[in-house]
Short mmCIF file of C-alpha atoms in Angstrom, two decimals:
data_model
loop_
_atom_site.label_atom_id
_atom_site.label_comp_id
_atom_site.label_asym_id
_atom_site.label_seq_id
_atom_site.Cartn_x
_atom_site.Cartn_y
_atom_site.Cartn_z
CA UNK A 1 -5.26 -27.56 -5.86
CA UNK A 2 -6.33 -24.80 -8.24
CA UNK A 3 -4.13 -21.68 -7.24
CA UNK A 4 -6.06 -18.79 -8.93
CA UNK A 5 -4.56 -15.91 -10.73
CA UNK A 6 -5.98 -12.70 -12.54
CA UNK A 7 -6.19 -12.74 -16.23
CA UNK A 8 -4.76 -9.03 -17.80
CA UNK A 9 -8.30 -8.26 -18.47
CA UNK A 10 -8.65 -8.28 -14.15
CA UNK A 11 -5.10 -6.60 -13.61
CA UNK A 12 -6.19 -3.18 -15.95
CA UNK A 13 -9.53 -3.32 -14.57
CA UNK A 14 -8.16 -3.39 -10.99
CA UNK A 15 -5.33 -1.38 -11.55
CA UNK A 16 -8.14 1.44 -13.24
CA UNK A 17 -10.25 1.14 -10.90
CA UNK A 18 -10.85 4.69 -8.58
CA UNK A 19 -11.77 3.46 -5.68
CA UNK A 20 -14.00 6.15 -2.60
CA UNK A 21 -12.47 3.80 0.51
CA UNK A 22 -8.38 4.95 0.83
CA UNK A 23 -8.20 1.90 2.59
CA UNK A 24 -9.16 -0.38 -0.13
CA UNK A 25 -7.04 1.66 -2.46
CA UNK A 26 -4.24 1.15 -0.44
CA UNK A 27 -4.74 -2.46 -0.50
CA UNK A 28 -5.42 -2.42 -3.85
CA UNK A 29 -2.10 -0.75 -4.35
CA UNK A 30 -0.02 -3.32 -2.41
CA UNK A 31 -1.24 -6.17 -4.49
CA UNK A 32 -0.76 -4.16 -7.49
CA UNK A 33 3.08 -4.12 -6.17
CA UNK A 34 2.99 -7.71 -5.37
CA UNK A 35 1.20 -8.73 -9.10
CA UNK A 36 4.50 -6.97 -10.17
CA UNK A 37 7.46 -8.24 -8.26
CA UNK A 38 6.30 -11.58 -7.37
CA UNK A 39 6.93 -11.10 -3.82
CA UNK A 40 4.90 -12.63 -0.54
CA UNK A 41 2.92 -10.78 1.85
CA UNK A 42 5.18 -11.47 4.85
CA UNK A 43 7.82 -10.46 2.41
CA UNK A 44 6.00 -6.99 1.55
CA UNK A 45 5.58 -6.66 5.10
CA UNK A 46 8.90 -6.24 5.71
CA UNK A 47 10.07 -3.87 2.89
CA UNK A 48 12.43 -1.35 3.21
CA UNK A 49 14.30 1.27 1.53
CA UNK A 50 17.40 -0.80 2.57
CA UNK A 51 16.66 -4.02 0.26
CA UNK A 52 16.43 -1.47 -2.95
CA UNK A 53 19.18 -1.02 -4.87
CA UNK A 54 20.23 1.05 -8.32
CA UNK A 55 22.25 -1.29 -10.49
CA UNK A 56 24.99 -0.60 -12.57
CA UNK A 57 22.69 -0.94 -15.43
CA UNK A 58 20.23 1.79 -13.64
CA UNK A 59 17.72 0.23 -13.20
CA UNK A 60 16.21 -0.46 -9.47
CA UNK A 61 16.31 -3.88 -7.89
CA UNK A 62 14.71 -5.61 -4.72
CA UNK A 63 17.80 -7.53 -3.46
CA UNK A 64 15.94 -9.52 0.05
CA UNK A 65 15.77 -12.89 1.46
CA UNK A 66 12.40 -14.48 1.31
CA UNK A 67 11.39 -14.36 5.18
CA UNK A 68 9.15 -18.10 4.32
CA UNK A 69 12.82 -20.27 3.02
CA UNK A 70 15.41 -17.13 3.69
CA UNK A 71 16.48 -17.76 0.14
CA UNK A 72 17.34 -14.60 -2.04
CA UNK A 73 15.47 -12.57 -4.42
CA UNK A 74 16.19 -10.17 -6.63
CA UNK A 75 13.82 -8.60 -8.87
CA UNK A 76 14.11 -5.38 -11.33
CA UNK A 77 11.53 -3.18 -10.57
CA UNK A 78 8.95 -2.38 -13.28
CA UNK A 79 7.31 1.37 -13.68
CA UNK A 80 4.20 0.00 -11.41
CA UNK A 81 6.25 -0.73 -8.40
CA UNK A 82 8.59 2.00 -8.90
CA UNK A 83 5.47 4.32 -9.22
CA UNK A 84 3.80 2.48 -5.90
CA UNK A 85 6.95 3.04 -4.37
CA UNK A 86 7.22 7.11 -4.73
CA UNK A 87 3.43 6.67 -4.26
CA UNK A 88 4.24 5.16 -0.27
CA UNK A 89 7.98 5.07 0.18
CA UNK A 90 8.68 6.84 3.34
CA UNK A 91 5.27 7.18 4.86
CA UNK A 92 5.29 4.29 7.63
CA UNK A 93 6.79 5.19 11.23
CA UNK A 94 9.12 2.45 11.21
CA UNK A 95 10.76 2.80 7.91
CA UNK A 96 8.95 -0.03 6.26
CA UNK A 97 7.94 1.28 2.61
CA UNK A 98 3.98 0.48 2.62
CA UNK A 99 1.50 0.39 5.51
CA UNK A 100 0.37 -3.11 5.33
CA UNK A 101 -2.21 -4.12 7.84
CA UNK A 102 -2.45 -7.60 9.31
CA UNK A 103 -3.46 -10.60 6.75
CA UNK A 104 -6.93 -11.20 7.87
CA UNK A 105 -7.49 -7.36 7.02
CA UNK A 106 -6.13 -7.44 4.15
CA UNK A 107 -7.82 -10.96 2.86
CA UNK A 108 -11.40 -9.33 4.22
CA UNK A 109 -10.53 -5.96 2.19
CA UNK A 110 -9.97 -7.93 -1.01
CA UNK A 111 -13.25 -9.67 -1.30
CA UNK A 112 -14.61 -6.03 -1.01
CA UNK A 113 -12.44 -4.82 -4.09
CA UNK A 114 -13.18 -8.21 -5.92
CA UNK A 115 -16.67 -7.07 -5.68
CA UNK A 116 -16.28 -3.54 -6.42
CA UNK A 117 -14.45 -4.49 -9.35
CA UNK A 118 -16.43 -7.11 -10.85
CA UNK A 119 -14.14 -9.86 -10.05
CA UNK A 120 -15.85 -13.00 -9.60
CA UNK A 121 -12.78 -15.31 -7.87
CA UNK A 122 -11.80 -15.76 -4.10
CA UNK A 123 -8.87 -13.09 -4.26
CA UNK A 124 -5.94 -13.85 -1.56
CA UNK A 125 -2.45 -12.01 -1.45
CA UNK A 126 -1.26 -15.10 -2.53
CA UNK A 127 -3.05 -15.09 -5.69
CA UNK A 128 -1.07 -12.48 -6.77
CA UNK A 129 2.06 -14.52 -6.88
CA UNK A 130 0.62 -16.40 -9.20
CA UNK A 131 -0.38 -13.48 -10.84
CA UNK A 132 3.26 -12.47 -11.33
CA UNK A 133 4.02 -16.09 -12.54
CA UNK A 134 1.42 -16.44 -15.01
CA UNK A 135 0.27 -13.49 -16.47
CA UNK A 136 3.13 -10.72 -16.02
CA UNK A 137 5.80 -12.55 -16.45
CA UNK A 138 5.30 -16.34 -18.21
CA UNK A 139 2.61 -15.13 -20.62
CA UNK A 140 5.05 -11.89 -21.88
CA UNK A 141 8.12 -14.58 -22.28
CA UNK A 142 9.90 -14.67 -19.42
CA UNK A 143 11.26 -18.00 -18.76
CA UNK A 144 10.61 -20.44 -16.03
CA UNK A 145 13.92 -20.55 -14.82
CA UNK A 146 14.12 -16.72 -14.55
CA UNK A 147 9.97 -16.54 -12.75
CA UNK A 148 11.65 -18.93 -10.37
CA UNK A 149 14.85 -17.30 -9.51
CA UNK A 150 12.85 -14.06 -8.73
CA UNK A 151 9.93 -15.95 -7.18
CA UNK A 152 12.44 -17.74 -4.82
CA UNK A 153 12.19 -20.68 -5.68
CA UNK A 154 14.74 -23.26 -5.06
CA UNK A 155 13.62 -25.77 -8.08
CA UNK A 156 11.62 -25.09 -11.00
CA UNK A 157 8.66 -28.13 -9.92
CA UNK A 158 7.78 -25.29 -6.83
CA UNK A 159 7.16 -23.04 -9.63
CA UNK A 160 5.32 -24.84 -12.15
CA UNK A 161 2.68 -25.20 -9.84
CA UNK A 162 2.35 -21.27 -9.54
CA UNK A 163 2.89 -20.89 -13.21
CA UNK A 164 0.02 -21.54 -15.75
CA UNK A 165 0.91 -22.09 -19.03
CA UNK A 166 -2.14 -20.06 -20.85
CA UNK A 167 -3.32 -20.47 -24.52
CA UNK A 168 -1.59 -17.08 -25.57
CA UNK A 169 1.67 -18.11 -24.19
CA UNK A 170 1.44 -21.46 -26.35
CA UNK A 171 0.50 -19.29 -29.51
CA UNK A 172 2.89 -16.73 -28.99
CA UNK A 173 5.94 -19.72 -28.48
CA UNK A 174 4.68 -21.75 -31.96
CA UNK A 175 4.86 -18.16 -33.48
CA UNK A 176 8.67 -18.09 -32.50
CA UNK A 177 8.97 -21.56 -33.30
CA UNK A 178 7.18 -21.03 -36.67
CA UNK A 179 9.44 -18.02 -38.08
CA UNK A 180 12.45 -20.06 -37.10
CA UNK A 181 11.04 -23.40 -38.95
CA UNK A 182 9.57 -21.62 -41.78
CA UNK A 183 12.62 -20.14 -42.26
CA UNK A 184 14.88 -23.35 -42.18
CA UNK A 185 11.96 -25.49 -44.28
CA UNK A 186 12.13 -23.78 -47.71
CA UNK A 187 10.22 -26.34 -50.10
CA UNK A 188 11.01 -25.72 -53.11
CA UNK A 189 7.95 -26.09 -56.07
CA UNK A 190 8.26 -29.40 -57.53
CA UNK A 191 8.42 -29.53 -62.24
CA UNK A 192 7.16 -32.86 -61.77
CA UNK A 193 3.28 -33.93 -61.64
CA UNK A 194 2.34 -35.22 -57.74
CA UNK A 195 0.22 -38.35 -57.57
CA UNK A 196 -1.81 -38.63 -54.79
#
């Protein structure tokens, strides 16, 4: 089963995109937040001020259970979500941090903003998990084991099937791989003729 994801090419141009609908900014702003913290719809659903927290380091954390496998999560907060969050934080009635509308809506709203934006793939909310797996986290060098711990995941297999190991991320490993090697693997000129 292919489980699609957008390329950072798709993430700027949906993330720059002005949009004349509020509601399909809105949505647009809730995957945004997803794209960045890996988390589930039912799991964005439920978001509250509660499940943030500052950490001694400073930095803010989502510290929840995943509602699908009630297994914990914690993610550090990047400046998108952060932003999204001062963006929303505090504007639902019942304390939730985003107004997300049912699933179907928001599925329906996204193949509007795929169009809009010139995105030619069946966009889901859960695409965006795999967003967060492949192209925000896996192809800047986070490891697998850490994408799964924050995805939720209770073994690694459950996330290699999110995660797509693109070209870039393969070039950018040998690079590391290279400057370590190269570094080792001194040959030294040979004095003597080489026959070949």
């Amino acid at each position: 089963m292919d489980r699609g994801y957008l390329t950072d090419e798709e993430l700027d141009r949906l993330a720059n995109k002005i949009f004349a609908m509020k509601r399909l900014e809105v949505i647009r702003d809730l995957f945004l937040f997803s794209c960045y913290t890996g988390l589930a719809y039912i799991d964005l659903k439920h978001l509250s001020a509660d499940m943030l927290r500052r950490w001694p380091d400073g930095n803010l954390w989502i510290d929840t259970k995943r509602q699908k496998t009630d297994v914990p999560v914690h993610v550090r907060l990047l400046d998108v979500p952060i932003r999204l969050i001062e963006k929303y934080g505090g504007t639902t009635k019942d304390g939730l941090l985003f107004p997300v509308p049912s699933n179907q809506k928001v599925n329906s709203y996204l193949k509007e903003i795929a169009s809009v934006c010139g995105i030619d793939k069946d966009l889901t909310f859960h695409c965006f998990r795999h967003t967060f797996a492949t192209t925000v986290t896996l192809a800047n060098g986070v490891p697998i084991e850490t994408v799964s711990k924050m995805l939720g995941h209770t073994n690694i297999q459950t996330t290699q099937i999110y995660a797509r190991v693109i070209d870039t991320k393969i070039n950018n490993d040998m690079e590391v791989l290279a400057g370590k090697l190269n570094a080792k693997a001194m040959i030294r000129p040979t004095t003597a003729a080489v026959g070949l």
